[in-house]
CSV table of N, CA and C in Angstrom, one decimal:
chain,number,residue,atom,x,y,z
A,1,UNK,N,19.3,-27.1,-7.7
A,1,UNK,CA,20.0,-26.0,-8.3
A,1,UNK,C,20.1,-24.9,-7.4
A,2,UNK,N,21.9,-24.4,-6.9
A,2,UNK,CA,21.4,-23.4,-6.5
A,2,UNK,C,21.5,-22.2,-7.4
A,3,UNK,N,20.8,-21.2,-7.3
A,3,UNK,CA,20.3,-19.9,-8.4
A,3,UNK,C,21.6,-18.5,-7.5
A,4,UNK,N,22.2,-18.3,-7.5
A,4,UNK,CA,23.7,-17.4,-7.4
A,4,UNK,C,23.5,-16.1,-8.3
A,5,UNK,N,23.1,-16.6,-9.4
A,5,UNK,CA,23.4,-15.7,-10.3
A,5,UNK,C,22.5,-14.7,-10.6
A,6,UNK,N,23.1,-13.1,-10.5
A,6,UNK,CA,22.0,-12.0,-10.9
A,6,UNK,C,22.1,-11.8,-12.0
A,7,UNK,N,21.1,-10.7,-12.5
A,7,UNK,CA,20.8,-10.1,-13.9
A,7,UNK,C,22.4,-8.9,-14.1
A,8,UNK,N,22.5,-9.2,-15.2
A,8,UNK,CA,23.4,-8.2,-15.3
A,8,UNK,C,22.5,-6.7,-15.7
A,9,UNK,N,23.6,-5.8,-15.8
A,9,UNK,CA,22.6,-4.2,-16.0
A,9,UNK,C,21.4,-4.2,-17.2
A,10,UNK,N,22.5,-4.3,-18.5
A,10,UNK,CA,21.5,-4.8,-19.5
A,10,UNK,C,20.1,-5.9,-19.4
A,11,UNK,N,20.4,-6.4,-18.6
A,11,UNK,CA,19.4,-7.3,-18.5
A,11,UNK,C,18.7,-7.2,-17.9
A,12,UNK,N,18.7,-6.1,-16.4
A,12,UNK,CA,18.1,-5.8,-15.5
A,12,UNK,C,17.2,-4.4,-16.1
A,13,UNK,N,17.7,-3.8,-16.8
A,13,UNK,CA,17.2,-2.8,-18.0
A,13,UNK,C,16.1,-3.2,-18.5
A,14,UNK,N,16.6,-4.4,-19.9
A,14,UNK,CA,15.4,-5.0,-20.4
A,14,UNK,C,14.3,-5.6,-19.6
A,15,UNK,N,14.5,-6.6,-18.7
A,15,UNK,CA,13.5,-7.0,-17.9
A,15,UNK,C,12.5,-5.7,-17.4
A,16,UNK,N,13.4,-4.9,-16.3
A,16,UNK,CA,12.0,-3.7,-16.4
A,16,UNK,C,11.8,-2.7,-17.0
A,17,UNK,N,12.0,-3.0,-18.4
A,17,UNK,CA,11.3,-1.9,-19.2
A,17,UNK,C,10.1,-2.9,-19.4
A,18,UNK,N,10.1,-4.2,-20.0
A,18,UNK,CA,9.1,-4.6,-20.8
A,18,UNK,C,8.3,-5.4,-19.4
A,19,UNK,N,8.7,-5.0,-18.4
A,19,UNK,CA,7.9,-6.1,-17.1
A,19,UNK,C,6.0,-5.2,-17.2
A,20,UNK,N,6.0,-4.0,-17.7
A,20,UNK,CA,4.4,-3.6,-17.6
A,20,UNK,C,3.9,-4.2,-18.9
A,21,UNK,N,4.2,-4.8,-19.6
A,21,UNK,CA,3.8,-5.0,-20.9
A,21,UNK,C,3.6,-6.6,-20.4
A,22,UNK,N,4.5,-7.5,-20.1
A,22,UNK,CA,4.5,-8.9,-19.8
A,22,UNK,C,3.3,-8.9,-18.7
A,23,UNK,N,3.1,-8.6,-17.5
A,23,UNK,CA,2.4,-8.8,-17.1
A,23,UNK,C,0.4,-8.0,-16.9
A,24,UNK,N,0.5,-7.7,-18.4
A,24,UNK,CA,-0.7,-6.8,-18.9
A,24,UNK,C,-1.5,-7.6,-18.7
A,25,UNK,N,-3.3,-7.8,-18.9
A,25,UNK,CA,-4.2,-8.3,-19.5
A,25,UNK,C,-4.2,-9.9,-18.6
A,26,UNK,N,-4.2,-9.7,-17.3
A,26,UNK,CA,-4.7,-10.8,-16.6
A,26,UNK,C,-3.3,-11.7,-16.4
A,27,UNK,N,-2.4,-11.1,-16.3
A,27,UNK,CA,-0.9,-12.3,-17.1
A,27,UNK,C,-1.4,-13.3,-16.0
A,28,UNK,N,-1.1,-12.9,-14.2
A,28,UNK,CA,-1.1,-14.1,-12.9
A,28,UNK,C,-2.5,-15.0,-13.1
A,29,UNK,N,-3.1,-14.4,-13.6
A,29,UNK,CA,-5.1,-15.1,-13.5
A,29,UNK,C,-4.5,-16.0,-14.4
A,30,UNK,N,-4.2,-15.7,-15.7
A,30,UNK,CA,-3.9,-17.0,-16.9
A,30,UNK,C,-2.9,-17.5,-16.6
A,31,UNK,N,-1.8,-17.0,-15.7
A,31,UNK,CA,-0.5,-18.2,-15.4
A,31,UNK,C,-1.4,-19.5,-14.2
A,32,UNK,N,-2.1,-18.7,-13.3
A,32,UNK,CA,-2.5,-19.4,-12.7
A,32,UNK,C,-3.6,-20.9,-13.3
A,33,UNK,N,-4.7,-20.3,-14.2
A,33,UNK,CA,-5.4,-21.1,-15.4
A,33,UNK,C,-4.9,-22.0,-15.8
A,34,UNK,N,-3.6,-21.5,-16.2
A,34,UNK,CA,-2.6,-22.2,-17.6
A,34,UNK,C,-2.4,-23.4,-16.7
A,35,UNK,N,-1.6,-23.0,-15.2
A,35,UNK,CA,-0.9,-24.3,-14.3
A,35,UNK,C,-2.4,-25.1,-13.9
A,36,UNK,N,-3.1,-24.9,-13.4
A,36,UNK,CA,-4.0,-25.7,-13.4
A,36,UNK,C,-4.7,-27.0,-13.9
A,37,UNK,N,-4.5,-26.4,-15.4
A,37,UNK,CA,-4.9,-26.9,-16.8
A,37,UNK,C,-3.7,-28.0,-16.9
A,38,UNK,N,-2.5,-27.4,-16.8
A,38,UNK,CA,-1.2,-28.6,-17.2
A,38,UNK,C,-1.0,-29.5,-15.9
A,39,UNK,N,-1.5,-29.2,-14.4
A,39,UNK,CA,-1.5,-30.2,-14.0
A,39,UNK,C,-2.5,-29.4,-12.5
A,40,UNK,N,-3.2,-29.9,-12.6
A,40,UNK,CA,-4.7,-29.8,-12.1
A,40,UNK,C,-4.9,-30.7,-10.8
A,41,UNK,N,-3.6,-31.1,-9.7
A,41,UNK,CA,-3.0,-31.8,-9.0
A,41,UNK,C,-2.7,-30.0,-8.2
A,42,UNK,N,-2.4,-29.1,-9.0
A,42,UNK,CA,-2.0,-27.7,-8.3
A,42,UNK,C,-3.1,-27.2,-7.4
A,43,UNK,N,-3.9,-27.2,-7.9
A,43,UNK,CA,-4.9,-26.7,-7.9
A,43,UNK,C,-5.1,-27.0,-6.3
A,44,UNK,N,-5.5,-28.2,-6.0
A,44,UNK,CA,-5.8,-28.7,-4.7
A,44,UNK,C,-4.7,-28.5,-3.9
A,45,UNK,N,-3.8,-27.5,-3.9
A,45,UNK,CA,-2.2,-27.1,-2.6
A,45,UNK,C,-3.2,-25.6,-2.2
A,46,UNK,N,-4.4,-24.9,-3.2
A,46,UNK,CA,-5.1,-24.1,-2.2
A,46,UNK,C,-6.4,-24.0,-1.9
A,47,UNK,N,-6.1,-24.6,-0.4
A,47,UNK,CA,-7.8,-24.6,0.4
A,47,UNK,C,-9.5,-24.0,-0.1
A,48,UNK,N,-8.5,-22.7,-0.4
A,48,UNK,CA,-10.0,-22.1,-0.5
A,48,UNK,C,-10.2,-22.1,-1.9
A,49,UNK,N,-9.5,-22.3,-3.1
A,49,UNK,CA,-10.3,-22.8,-4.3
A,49,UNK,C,-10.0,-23.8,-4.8
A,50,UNK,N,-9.6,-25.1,-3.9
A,50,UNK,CA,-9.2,-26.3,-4.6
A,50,UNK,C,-10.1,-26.6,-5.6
A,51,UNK,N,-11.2,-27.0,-5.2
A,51,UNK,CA,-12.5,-27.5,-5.8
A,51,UNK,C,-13.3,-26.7,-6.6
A,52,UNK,N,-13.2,-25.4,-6.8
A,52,UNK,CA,-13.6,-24.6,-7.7
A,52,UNK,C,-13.3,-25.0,-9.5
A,53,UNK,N,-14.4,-25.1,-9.6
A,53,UNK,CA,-14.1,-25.5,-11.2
A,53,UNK,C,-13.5,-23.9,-12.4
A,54,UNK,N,-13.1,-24.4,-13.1
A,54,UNK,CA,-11.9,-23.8,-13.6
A,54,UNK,C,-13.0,-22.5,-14.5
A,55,UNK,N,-13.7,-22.7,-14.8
A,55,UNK,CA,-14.6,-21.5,-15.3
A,55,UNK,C,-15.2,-20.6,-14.5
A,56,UNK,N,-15.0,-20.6,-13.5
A,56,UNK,CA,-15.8,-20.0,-12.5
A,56,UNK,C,-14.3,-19.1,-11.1
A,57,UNK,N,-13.0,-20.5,-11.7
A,57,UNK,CA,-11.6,-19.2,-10.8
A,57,UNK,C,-12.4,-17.7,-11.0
A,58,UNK,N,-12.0,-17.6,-12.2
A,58,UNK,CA,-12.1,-15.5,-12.6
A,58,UNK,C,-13.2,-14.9,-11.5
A,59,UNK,N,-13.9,-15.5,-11.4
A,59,UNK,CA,-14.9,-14.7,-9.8
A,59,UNK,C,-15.1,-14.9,-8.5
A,60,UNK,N,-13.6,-16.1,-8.4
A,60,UNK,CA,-13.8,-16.5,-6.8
A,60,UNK,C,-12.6,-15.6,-6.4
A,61,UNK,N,-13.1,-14.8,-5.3
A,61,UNK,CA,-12.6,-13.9,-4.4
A,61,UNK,C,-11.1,-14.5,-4.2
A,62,UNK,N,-11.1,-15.6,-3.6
A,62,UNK,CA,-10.0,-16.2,-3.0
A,62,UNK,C,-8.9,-16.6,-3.8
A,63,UNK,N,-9.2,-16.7,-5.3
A,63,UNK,CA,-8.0,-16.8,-6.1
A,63,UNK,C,-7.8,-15.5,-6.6
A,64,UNK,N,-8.9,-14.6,-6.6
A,64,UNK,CA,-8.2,-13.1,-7.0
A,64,UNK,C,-7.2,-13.1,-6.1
A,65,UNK,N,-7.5,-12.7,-5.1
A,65,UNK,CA,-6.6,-12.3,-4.1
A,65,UNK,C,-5.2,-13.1,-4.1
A,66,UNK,N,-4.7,-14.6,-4.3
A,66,UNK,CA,-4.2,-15.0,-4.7
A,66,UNK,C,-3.3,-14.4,-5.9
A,67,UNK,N,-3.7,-14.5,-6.9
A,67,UNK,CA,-2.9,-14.2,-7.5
A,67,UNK,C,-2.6,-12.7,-7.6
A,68,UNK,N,-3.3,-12.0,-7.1
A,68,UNK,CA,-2.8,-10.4,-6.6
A,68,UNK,C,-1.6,-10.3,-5.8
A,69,UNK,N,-1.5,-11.3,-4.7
A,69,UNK,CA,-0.4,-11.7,-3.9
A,69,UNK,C,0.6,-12.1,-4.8
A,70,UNK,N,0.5,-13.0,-5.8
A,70,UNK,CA,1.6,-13.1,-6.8
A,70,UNK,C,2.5,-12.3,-7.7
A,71,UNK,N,1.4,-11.7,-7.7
A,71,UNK,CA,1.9,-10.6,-9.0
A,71,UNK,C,2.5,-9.3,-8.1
A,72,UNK,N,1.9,-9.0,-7.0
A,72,UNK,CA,2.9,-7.9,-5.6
A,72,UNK,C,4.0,-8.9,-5.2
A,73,UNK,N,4.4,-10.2,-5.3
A,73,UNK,CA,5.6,-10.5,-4.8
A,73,UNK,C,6.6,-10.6,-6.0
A,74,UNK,N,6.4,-10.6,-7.5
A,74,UNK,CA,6.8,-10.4,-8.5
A,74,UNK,C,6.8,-9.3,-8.8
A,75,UNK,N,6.4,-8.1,-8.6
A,75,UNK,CA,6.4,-6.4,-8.6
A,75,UNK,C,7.8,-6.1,-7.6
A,76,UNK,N,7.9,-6.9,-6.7
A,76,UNK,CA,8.6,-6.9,-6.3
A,76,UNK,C,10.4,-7.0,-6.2
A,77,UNK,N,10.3,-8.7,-6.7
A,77,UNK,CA,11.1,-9.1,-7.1
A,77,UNK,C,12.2,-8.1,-8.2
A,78,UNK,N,11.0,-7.6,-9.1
A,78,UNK,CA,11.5,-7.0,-10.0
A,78,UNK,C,12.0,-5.8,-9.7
A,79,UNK,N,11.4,-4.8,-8.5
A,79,UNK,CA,11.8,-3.7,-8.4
A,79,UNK,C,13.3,-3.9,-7.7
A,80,UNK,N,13.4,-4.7,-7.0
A,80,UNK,CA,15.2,-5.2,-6.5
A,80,UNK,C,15.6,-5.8,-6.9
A,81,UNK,N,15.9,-6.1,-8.7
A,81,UNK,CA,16.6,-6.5,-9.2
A,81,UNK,C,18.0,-5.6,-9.4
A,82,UNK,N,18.1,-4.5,-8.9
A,82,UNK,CA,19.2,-3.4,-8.8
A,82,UNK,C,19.9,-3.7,-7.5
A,83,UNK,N,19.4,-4.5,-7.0
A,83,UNK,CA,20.1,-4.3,-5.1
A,83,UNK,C,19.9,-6.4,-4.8
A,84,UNK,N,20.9,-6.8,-5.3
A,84,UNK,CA,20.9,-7.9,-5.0
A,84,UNK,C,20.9,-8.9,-3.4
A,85,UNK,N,21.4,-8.4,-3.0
A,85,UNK,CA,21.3,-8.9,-1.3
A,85,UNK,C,19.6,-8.6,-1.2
A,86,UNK,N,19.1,-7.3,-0.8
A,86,UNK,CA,18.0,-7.3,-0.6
A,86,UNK,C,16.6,-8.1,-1.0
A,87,UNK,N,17.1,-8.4,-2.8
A,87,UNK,CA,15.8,-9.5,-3.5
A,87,UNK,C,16.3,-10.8,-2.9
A,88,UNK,N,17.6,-10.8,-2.2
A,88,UNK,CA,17.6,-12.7,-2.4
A,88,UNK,C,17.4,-12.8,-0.6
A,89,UNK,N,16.9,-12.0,0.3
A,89,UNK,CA,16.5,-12.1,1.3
A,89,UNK,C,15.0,-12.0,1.1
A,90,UNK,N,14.5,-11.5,0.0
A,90,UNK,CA,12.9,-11.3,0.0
A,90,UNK,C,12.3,-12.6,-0.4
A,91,UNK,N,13.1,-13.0,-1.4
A,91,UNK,CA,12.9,-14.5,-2.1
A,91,UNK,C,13.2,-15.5,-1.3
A,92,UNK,N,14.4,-15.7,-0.6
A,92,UNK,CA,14.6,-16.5,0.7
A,92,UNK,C,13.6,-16.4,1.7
A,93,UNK,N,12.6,-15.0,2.2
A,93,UNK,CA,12.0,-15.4,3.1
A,93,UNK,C,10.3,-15.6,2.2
A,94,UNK,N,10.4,-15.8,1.0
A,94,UNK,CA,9.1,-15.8,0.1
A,94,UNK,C,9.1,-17.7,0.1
A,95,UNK,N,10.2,-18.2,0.2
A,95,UNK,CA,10.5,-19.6,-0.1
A,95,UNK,C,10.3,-20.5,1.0
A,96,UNK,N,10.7,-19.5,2.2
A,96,UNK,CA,10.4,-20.2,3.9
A,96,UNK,C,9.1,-20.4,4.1
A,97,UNK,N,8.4,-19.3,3.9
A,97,UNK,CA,6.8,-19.3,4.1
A,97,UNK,C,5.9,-20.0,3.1
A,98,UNK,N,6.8,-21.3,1.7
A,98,UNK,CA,6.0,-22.0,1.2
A,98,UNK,C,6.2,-23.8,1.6
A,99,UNK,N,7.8,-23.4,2.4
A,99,UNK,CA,8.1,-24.6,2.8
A,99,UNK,C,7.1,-25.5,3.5
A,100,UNK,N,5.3,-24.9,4.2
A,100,UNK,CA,4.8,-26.1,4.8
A,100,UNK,C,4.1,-26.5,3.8
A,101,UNK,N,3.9,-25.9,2.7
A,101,UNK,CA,3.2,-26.5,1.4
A,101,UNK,C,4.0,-27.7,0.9
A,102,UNK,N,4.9,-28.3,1.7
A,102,UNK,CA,6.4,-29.5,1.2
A,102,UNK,C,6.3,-29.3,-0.4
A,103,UNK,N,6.1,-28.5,-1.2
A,103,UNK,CA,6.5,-28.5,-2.6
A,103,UNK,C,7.8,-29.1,-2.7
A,104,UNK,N,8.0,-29.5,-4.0
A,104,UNK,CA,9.0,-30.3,-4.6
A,104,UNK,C,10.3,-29.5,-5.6
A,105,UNK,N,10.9,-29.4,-6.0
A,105,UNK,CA,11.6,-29.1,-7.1
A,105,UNK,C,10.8,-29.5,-8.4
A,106,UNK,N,10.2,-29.8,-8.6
A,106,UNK,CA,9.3,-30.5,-9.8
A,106,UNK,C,8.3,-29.6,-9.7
A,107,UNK,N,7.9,-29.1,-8.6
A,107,UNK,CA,6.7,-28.2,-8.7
A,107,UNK,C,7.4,-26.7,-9.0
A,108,UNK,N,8.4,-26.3,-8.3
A,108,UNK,CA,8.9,-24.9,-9.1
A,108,UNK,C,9.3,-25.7,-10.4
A,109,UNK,N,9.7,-26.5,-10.8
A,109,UNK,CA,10.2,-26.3,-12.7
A,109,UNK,C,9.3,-26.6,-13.2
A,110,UNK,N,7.9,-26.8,-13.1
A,110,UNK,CA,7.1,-26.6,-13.9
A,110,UNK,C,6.5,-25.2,-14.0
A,111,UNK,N,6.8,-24.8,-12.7
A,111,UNK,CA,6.0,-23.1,-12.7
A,111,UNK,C,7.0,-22.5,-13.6
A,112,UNK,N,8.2,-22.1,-13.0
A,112,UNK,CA,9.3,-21.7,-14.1
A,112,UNK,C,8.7,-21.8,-15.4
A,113,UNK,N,8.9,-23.6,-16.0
A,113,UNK,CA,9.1,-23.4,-17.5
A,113,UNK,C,7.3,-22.8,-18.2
A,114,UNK,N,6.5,-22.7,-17.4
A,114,UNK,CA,5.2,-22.6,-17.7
A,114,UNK,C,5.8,-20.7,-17.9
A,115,UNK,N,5.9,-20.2,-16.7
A,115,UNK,CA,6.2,-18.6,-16.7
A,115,UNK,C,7.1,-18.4,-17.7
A,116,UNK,N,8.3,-19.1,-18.0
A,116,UNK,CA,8.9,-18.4,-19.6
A,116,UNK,C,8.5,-18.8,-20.3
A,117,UNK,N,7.7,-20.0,-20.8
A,117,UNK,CA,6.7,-19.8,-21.7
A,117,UNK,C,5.5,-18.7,-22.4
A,118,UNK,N,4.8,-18.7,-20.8
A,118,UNK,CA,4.4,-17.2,-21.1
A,118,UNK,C,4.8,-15.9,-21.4
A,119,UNK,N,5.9,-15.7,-20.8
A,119,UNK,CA,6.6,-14.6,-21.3
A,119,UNK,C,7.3,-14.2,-23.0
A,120,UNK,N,7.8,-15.6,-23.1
A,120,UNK,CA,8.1,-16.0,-24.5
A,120,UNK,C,7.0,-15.6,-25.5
A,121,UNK,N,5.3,-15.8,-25.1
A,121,UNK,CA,4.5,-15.6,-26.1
A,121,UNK,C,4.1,-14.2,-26.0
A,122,UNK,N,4.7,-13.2,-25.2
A,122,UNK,CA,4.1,-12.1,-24.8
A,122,UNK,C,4.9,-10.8,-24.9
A,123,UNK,N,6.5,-11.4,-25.5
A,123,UNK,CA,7.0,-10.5,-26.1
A,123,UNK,C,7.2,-9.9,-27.3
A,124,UNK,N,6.5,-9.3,-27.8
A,124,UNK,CA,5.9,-8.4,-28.7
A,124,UNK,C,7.4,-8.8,-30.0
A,125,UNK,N,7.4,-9.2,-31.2
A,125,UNK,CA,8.7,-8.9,-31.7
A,125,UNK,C,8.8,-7.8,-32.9
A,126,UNK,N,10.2,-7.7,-32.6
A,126,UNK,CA,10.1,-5.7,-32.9
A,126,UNK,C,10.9,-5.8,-34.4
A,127,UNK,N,11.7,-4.8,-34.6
A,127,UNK,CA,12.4,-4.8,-36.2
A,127,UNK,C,14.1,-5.3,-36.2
A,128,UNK,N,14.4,-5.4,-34.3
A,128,UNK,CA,15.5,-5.7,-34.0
A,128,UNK,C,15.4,-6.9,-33.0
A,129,UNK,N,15.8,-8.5,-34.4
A,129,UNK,CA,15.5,-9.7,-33.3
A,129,UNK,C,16.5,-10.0,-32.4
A,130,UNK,N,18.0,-9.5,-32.7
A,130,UNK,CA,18.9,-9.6,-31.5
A,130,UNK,C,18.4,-9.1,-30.4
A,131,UNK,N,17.6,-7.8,-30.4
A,131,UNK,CA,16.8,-6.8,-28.8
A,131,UNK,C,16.5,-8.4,-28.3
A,132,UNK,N,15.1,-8.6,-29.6
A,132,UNK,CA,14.1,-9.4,-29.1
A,132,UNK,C,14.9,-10.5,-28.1
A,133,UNK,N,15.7,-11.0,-28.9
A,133,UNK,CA,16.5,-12.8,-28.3
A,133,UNK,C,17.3,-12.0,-27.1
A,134,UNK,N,17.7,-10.5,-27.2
A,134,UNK,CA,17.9,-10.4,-25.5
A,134,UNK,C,17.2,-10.4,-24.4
A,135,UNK,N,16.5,-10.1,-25.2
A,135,UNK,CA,15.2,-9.8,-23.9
A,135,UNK,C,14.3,-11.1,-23.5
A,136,UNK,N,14.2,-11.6,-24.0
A,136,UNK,CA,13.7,-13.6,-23.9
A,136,UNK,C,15.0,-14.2,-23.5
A,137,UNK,N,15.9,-13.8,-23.3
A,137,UNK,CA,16.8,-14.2,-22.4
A,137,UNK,C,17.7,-13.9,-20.9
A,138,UNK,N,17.0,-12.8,-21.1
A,138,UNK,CA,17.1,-11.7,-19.8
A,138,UNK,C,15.4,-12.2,-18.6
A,139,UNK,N,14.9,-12.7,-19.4
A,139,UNK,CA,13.5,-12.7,-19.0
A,139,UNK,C,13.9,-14.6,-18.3
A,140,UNK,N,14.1,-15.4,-19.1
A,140,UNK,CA,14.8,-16.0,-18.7
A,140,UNK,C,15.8,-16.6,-17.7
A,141,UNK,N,16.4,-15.5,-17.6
A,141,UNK,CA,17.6,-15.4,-16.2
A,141,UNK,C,16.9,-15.1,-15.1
A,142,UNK,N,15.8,-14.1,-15.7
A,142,UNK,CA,15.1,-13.6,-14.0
A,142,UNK,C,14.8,-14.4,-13.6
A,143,UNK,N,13.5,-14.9,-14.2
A,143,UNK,CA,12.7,-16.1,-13.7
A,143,UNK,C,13.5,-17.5,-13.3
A,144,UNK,N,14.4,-17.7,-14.0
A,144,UNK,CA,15.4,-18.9,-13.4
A,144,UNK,C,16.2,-18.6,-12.1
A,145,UNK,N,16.3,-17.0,-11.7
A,145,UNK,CA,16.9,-16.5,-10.7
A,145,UNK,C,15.8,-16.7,-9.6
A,146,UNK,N,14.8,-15.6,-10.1
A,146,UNK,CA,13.9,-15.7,-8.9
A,146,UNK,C,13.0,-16.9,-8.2
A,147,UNK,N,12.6,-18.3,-9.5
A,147,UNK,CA,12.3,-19.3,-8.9
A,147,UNK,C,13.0,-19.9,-8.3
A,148,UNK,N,14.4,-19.9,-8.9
A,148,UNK,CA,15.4,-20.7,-8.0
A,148,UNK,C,15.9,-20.5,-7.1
A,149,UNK,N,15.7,-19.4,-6.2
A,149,UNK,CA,15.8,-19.0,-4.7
A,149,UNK,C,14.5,-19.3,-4.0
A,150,UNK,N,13.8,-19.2,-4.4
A,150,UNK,CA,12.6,-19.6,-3.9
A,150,UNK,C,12.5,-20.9,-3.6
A,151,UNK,N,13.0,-21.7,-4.5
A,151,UNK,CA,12.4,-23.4,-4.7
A,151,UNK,C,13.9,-23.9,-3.2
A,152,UNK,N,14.9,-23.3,-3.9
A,152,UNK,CA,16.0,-23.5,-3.0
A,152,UNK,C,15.5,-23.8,-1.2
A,153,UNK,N,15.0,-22.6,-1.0
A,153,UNK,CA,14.6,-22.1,0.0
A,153,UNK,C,13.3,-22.7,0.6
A,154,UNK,N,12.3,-22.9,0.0
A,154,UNK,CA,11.1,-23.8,0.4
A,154,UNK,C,11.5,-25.4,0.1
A,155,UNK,N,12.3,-25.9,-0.6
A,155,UNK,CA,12.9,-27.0,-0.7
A,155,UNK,C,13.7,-27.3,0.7
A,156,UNK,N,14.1,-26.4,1.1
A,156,UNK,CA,15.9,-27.1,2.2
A,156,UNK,C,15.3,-27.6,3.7
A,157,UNK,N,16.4,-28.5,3.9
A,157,UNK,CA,15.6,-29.3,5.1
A,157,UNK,C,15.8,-28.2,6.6
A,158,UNK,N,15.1,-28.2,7.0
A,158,UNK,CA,15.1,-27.1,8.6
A,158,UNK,C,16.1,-28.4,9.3
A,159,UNK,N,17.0,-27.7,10.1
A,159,UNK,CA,17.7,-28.3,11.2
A,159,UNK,C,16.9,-28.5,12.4
């Protein structure tokens, strides 16, 4: 899949208004949890907490930091969702530097559908469910945008 397509304004709107709310209360610690949990094969792509058992992540150094790294490359992402060239060269060189991990396409669509899942259960529903179904759909496009330059990119074969 290649991922072309940006957020439109509205969409780029919704996404960062509600992006401090979505990632409140630990969001990358439990995305990370959550993927572990659903396939626990992840877990061993990092060195320093492969073997850390899953009750004991929350106080190893090495996955804090980890996922602090994720959530500043997703802080990111989001803040250049207004300036398109710019995010899809940050994502392109975010995708190079996972290429020696040889991840798969199988492994970004599980992160993807794992991350709009999360987001799905984390958007608050208000008195206006058209907002709501925009915004789980805008939330949607990001993350189908943003993994999919990334997977693109750590996927493609080097000449």
């Amino acid at each position: 899949m290649k991922s072309t397509r940006f957020l439109n304004e509205s969409q780029t709107v919704l996404v960062k208004q509600s992006w401090p709310m979505i990632v409140s209360n630990n969001f990358w610690t439990t995305f990370y949890i959550n993927l572990f949990k659903r396939s626990p094969s992840y877990q061993l792509q990092f060195d320093r907490f492969a073997h850390v058992p899953s009750e004991e992540l929350e106080s190893n150094v090495h996955f804090l930091a980890h996922t602090f790294r994720t959530g500043f490359a997703f802080n990111t992402a989001i803040e250049f969702l207004e300036i398109p060239d710019e995010l899809h060269k940050i994502l392109v060189d975010l995708g190079e530097k996972h290429r020696k991990f040889r991840l798969t396409v199988e492994h970004f669509e599980i992160v993807k559908d794992l991350l709009i899942c999360m987001i799905e259960d984390r958007v608050v529903p208000t008195d206006v469910p058209v907002r709501d179904a925009l915004l789980v759909e805008a939330w949607k496009q990001c993350i189908t945008l943003v993994i999919g330059v990334i997977m693109d990119s750590a996927t493609a074969t080097v000449n």
